[in-house]
Amino acid sequence: MILKKVLFLSLTCMLLAACQSSQKEEQKTSIRIGISLYRGDDTFINNIRSVLEEKAKEYERERGIKVTLDIQDAKGSQNTQNNQVERFISLGCDVLCINPVDRMDASVMIDRAMAAKVPVVFFNRQPVEEDMNRWDQLYYIGVDAKETAVLQGQMVVELYKKQPGAVDLNGDGVISYVLLEGESSHQDSLIRTEWSIQTLKDGGVPIEKIAGGIANWERSQASAMMEQWLDAYGDTIELVVSNNDDMALGAIDALDREGIQGVNVIGIDGTTPGIEALKSGKLLGTVSANKELYASAIMELAASCAMKGELPREYPLTDGTYYWTPQEILIHELED
């Protein structure tokens, strides 16, 4: 009887040791993250990409886990992005980070990720709620578009209250503005347009729209559009409201070509070129997301999914799905 007990205990210990050994072997020492960008030449996305690469290296140093980032450019094609997702899965990526080309058409990518049981962290371009609700391994990181727009409007409201003449350039009691919009299908573009202008109105700024148009977030398109408006409306333009910094810089390019100074131009994103224009005084202001936090949230959430660990508590998720990156107003101080 005693011999049987000894044999039983010995066998139990051997099994426990084998299980512990197996768990150690299964513990991941490396992760592979597939990243698809809607367009690699987008300035804001490039800024996020650069910080994300730095955060991946930082994660490696701090955790001792090798991180491989497979970064691909969809070049504005949803079909290309769908194929990239399929490739990432076939290569054994542990998690996908996707900046969707078409936020309304993320279902194919989600289907493939769900079938392969590969979590997805979407960022910057938010898929529709119905798609995000399909699986508990889908996440989104970005900024609150309404907050962005309200902050953009507030910078002009505050300036108008302090120095009305700095905004109402011709002193006629009305600020004449033009509006540069991003893609018509992008939720941020629609919300930024609506709430930045509404904030100006709510803040008591007397505004009148002269012209507006869709420049698809692009500097060159905005520059060409602004040039047409300058030809048509000349010096009646006092304010340029832009959905992002790249288009704001395009408007500035057109103003520079015409030798026009003093027109207030406001953007969104706080891109590197935008900050440079802000410092020089060519850009009145921008709304900047904290890119360090933005990229850190993407990296930490993706890594937690890949390692099948707890989600990072320092980036609390709304409804277990959304992380909203903090934002701030950056404005060029004008002389009194």
Coordinates of C-alpha atoms in Angstrom, one line a residue:
M1 CA 0.0 0.0 0.0
I2 CA 2.8 2.4 0.9
L3 CA 4.6 1.5 -2.3
K4 CA 1.5 2.4 -4.3
K5 CA 1.2 5.8 -2.6
V6 CA 4.9 6.5 -3.3
L7 CA 4.5 5.5 -7.0
F8 CA 1.3 7.7 -7.2
L9 CA 3.0 10.7 -5.7
S10 CA 6.1 10.2 -7.9
L11 CA 3.9 10.0 -11.0
T12 CA 1.9 13.1 -9.9
C13 CA 5.1 15.1 -9.5
M14 CA 6.4 14.0 -12.9
L15 CA 3.1 15.1 -14.5
L16 CA 3.2 18.5 -12.8
A17 CA 6.8 19.0 -13.8
A18 CA 6.0 18.1 -17.4
C19 CA 3.1 20.5 -17.4
Q20 CA 5.2 23.3 -16.0
S21 CA 7.9 22.5 -18.6
S22 CA 5.3 22.6 -21.3
Q23 CA 4.0 25.9 -20.2
K24 CA 7.5 27.4 -20.2
E25 CA 8.0 26.1 -23.7
E26 CA 4.7 27.6 -24.8
Q27 CA 5.5 31.0 -23.4
K28 CA 6.1 33.3 -26.4
T29 CA 9.5 34.9 -26.9
S30 CA 8.5 36.8 -30.0
I31 CA 5.4 38.4 -31.6
R32 CA 4.6 39.3 -35.2
I33 CA 2.3 42.3 -35.9
G34 CA 0.8 42.9 -39.3
I35 CA 0.2 46.6 -39.9
S36 CA -1.7 47.9 -43.0
L37 CA -1.9 51.6 -43.6
Y38 CA -4.6 53.1 -45.8
R39 CA -2.0 55.3 -47.5
G40 CA 1.7 55.4 -46.6
D41 CA 2.1 59.0 -47.9
D42 CA -0.4 60.5 -45.4
T43 CA 1.6 62.8 -43.2
F44 CA -0.3 62.1 -39.9
I45 CA -0.2 58.3 -40.5
N46 CA 3.6 58.6 -41.2
N47 CA 4.1 60.4 -37.9
I48 CA 2.2 57.6 -36.1
R49 CA 4.1 54.9 -37.9
S50 CA 7.5 56.5 -36.9
V51 CA 6.5 56.6 -33.2
L52 CA 5.0 53.1 -33.4
E53 CA 8.3 51.7 -34.7
E54 CA 10.1 53.4 -31.8
K55 CA 7.6 51.9 -29.3
A56 CA 8.1 48.4 -30.8
K57 CA 11.9 48.7 -30.1
E58 CA 11.2 50.1 -26.6
Y59 CA 8.9 47.1 -25.9
E60 CA 11.6 44.7 -27.0
R61 CA 14.1 46.3 -24.7
E62 CA 11.8 46.4 -21.7
R63 CA 10.1 43.1 -22.0
G64 CA 12.7 40.9 -23.7
I65 CA 10.2 39.9 -26.4
K66 CA 11.2 40.2 -30.0
V67 CA 8.8 42.3 -32.0
T68 CA 8.5 42.0 -35.8
L69 CA 6.4 44.7 -37.5
D70 CA 5.3 43.8 -41.0
I71 CA 4.1 47.2 -42.3
Q72 CA 2.3 47.5 -45.7
D73 CA 0.9 50.4 -47.7
A74 CA -2.6 49.7 -49.1
K75 CA -2.2 52.8 -51.3
G76 CA -5.9 53.7 -51.0
S77 CA -7.2 50.4 -52.3
Q78 CA -9.5 48.3 -50.1
N79 CA -9.0 45.3 -52.3
T80 CA -5.2 45.6 -51.7
Q81 CA -5.7 45.9 -48.0
N82 CA -8.0 42.8 -47.9
N83 CA -5.2 40.9 -49.6
Q84 CA -2.6 42.2 -47.2
V85 CA -4.8 41.0 -44.3
E86 CA -5.0 37.5 -45.9
R87 CA -1.2 37.5 -46.3
F88 CA -0.6 38.6 -42.7
I89 CA -2.7 35.7 -41.5
S90 CA -1.0 33.2 -43.7
L91 CA 2.4 34.4 -42.4
G92 CA 1.2 33.6 -38.8
C93 CA 0.8 37.2 -37.5
D94 CA -0.3 37.2 -33.9
V95 CA -2.3 40.4 -34.2
L96 CA -3.3 42.8 -36.9
C97 CA -3.2 46.7 -36.7
I98 CA -5.3 48.1 -39.5
N99 CA -5.8 51.7 -40.6
P100 CA -8.8 51.0 -42.9
V101 CA -9.0 52.3 -46.4
D102 CA -12.8 52.3 -46.3
R103 CA -14.3 52.4 -42.8
M104 CA -17.7 51.3 -44.3
D105 CA -16.2 48.1 -45.8
A106 CA -14.2 46.4 -43.0
S107 CA -16.3 43.3 -43.0
V108 CA -14.1 41.2 -45.3
M109 CA -11.0 41.9 -43.1
I110 CA -13.0 41.1 -40.0
D111 CA -14.3 37.8 -41.5
R112 CA -10.8 36.6 -42.2
A113 CA -9.5 37.7 -38.8
M114 CA -12.3 36.0 -37.0
A115 CA -12.0 32.8 -39.0
A116 CA -8.2 32.7 -38.1
K117 CA -8.9 33.9 -34.5
V118 CA -6.4 36.8 -35.0
P119 CA -7.3 39.9 -33.0
V120 CA -7.5 43.2 -34.8
V121 CA -6.6 46.7 -33.5
F122 CA -8.1 49.3 -35.9
F123 CA -6.8 52.9 -35.7
N124 CA -7.4 56.4 -37.1
R125 CA -10.3 55.4 -39.4
Q126 CA -13.1 54.0 -37.3
P127 CA -15.2 51.0 -38.7
V128 CA -18.9 51.3 -38.3
E129 CA -20.4 50.2 -35.0
E130 CA -22.1 47.1 -36.5
D131 CA -18.8 45.7 -37.6
M132 CA -17.0 46.5 -34.3
N133 CA -19.7 44.7 -32.4
R134 CA -19.3 41.4 -34.3
W135 CA -16.4 40.1 -32.1
D136 CA -14.8 40.8 -28.7
Q137 CA -11.3 40.7 -30.2
L138 CA -11.9 43.9 -32.3
Y139 CA -10.5 47.2 -30.9
Y140 CA -10.2 50.8 -32.1
I141 CA -7.7 53.5 -31.2
G142 CA -8.2 57.1 -32.3
V143 CA -9.3 60.6 -31.3
D144 CA -12.8 61.8 -30.6
A145 CA -13.7 63.6 -33.8
K146 CA -16.2 65.9 -32.1
E147 CA -13.7 66.9 -29.4
T148 CA -11.2 67.6 -32.2
A149 CA -13.6 69.9 -34.0
V150 CA -14.8 71.7 -30.9
L151 CA -11.1 72.4 -29.9
Q152 CA -10.4 73.7 -33.4
G153 CA -13.4 76.1 -33.2
Q154 CA -12.5 77.2 -29.7
M155 CA -9.0 78.5 -30.7
V156 CA -10.7 81.0 -33.0
V157 CA -13.4 81.8 -30.5
E158 CA -10.8 82.6 -27.8
L159 CA -8.7 84.7 -30.2
Y160 CA -11.8 86.7 -31.4
K161 CA -12.8 87.5 -27.8
K162 CA -9.3 88.7 -27.0
Q163 CA -8.4 90.4 -30.3
P164 CA -11.4 90.8 -32.7
G165 CA -9.3 92.7 -35.2
A166 CA -6.9 89.7 -35.5
V167 CA -9.8 87.6 -36.9
D168 CA -12.0 90.3 -38.6
L169 CA -9.2 91.5 -40.8
N170 CA -11.2 94.1 -42.7
G171 CA -13.2 95.3 -39.7
D172 CA -16.6 94.8 -41.3
G173 CA -18.0 92.8 -38.4
V174 CA -18.1 89.5 -40.3
I175 CA -15.4 86.9 -40.7
S176 CA -15.5 85.5 -44.2
Y177 CA -14.1 81.9 -44.4
V178 CA -13.4 79.1 -46.7
L179 CA -13.6 75.4 -45.7
L180 CA -11.2 72.6 -46.8
E181 CA -12.8 69.1 -46.2
G182 CA -11.3 65.6 -46.1
E183 CA -12.8 62.6 -47.8
S184 CA -16.6 62.7 -48.0
S185 CA -16.8 59.1 -46.7
H186 CA -14.5 59.7 -43.7
Q187 CA -16.4 60.1 -40.4
D188 CA -13.8 62.5 -39.0
S189 CA -14.2 64.8 -42.0
L190 CA -17.9 65.0 -41.6
I191 CA -17.8 65.5 -37.8
R192 CA -14.9 68.0 -38.0
T193 CA -16.7 70.1 -40.6
E194 CA -20.0 70.2 -38.6
W195 CA -18.7 70.9 -35.1
S196 CA -15.8 73.3 -35.9
I197 CA -18.2 75.6 -37.6
Q198 CA -20.9 75.1 -35.0
T199 CA -18.4 75.9 -32.2
L200 CA -17.6 79.2 -34.0
K201 CA -21.3 80.1 -34.1
D202 CA -21.9 79.0 -30.5
G203 CA -18.9 81.1 -29.4
G204 CA -20.4 84.3 -30.9
V205 CA -18.0 84.6 -33.9
P206 CA -19.8 86.3 -36.8
I207 CA -18.9 84.1 -39.7
E208 CA -19.9 83.9 -43.4
K209 CA -18.9 81.0 -45.6
I210 CA -17.5 82.1 -49.0
A211 CA -16.6 78.7 -50.4
G212 CA -15.8 75.1 -49.5
G213 CA -14.6 71.9 -51.1
I214 CA -13.3 68.4 -50.7
A215 CA -9.5 68.1 -51.0
N216 CA -9.3 64.5 -49.7
W217 CA -6.7 65.4 -46.9
E218 CA -4.1 66.2 -49.6
R219 CA -1.9 69.3 -49.7
S220 CA -1.7 69.5 -53.5
Q221 CA -5.5 69.4 -53.9
A222 CA -6.0 72.0 -51.2
S223 CA -3.4 74.2 -52.8
A224 CA -5.1 74.1 -56.2
M225 CA -8.5 74.7 -54.6
M226 CA -7.2 77.7 -52.6
E227 CA -5.6 79.2 -55.6
Q228 CA -9.0 79.1 -57.4
W229 CA -10.7 80.8 -54.4
L230 CA -8.1 83.5 -54.3
D231 CA -8.6 84.2 -57.9
A232 CA -12.4 84.3 -57.4
Y233 CA -12.7 86.1 -54.0
G234 CA -9.3 87.8 -53.6
D235 CA -8.7 89.5 -50.3
T236 CA -12.2 88.9 -48.9
I237 CA -11.0 85.6 -47.4
E238 CA -10.1 86.1 -43.8
L239 CA -10.1 82.6 -42.4
V240 CA -9.3 79.1 -43.7
V241 CA -10.8 76.2 -41.8
S242 CA -9.1 73.0 -42.7
N243 CA -10.0 69.4 -41.6
N244 CA -6.3 68.6 -41.3
D245 CA -2.8 70.1 -41.4
D246 CA -1.8 68.9 -44.8
M247 CA -4.7 70.8 -46.5
A248 CA -4.0 73.8 -44.3
L249 CA -0.4 73.8 -45.6
G250 CA -1.8 73.5 -49.1
A251 CA -3.8 76.7 -48.5
I252 CA -0.7 78.4 -47.1
D253 CA 1.3 77.3 -50.2
A254 CA -1.3 79.1 -52.4
L255 CA -1.3 82.2 -50.2
D256 CA 2.6 82.3 -50.4
R257 CA 2.5 82.1 -54.2
E258 CA 0.1 85.1 -54.3
G259 CA 2.2 87.0 -51.7
I260 CA -0.8 87.3 -49.4
Q261 CA -0.1 87.6 -45.7
G262 CA -2.3 87.8 -42.6
V263 CA -5.0 85.3 -43.5
N264 CA -5.6 83.0 -40.6
V265 CA -5.3 79.3 -41.3
I266 CA -6.3 76.6 -38.8
G267 CA -5.7 72.8 -39.1
I268 CA -5.9 69.6 -37.2
D269 CA -3.4 66.8 -36.4
G270 CA -0.3 68.5 -35.1
T271 CA 1.9 66.9 -37.8
T272 CA 5.6 67.7 -37.9
P273 CA 5.2 70.1 -40.9
G274 CA 2.2 71.6 -39.3
I275 CA 4.1 72.4 -36.1
E276 CA 6.9 74.0 -38.2
A277 CA 4.4 76.2 -39.9
L278 CA 2.9 77.1 -36.5
K279 CA 6.3 78.1 -35.2
S280 CA 6.9 80.3 -38.2
G281 CA 3.5 82.0 -37.8
K282 CA 2.1 80.8 -41.2
L283 CA -0.4 78.4 -39.4
L284 CA -2.5 80.1 -36.7
G285 CA -3.3 76.9 -34.9
T286 CA -3.8 73.1 -34.9
V287 CA -5.3 70.4 -32.7
S288 CA -2.7 67.9 -31.8
A289 CA -3.3 64.3 -30.6
N290 CA -0.6 63.0 -28.2
K291 CA 1.2 60.8 -30.7
E292 CA 3.3 59.2 -28.0
L293 CA 0.2 58.0 -26.3
Y294 CA -1.5 57.2 -29.6
A295 CA 1.3 54.9 -30.8
S296 CA 1.9 53.5 -27.3
A297 CA -1.7 52.5 -27.0
I298 CA -1.6 50.7 -30.4
M299 CA 1.6 48.9 -29.5
E300 CA 0.6 47.9 -25.9
L301 CA -2.9 46.7 -26.9
A302 CA -1.6 44.8 -29.9
A303 CA 1.2 43.2 -27.8
S304 CA -1.3 42.2 -25.1
C305 CA -3.5 40.5 -27.7
A306 CA -0.5 38.8 -29.2
M307 CA 0.7 37.5 -25.9
K308 CA -2.8 36.6 -24.9
G309 CA -2.4 38.5 -21.7
E310 CA -4.4 41.1 -19.8
L311 CA -5.2 44.3 -21.7
P312 CA -3.1 47.3 -20.6
R313 CA -4.8 49.1 -17.8
E314 CA -3.0 52.4 -18.5
Y315 CA -5.1 52.7 -21.7
P316 CA -8.7 52.1 -20.5
L317 CA -11.1 51.0 -23.1
T318 CA -14.6 52.5 -23.5
D319 CA -17.1 49.7 -23.7
G320 CA -14.1 47.3 -23.7
T321 CA -13.4 48.3 -27.3
Y322 CA -12.4 52.0 -27.8
Y323 CA -9.4 54.0 -26.6
W324 CA -9.7 57.8 -27.2
T325 CA -6.3 59.6 -27.4
P326 CA -6.0 62.9 -25.6
Q327 CA -5.8 66.1 -27.6
E328 CA -4.7 69.7 -27.1
I329 CA -4.8 73.1 -28.9
L330 CA -1.6 74.4 -30.3
I331 CA -1.8 78.1 -31.3
H332 CA 0.7 80.7 -32.6
E333 CA 0.7 83.6 -30.2
L334 CA -0.1 86.8 -32.0
E335 CA 1.3 90.2 -30.9
D336 CA -1.3 92.6 -29.3

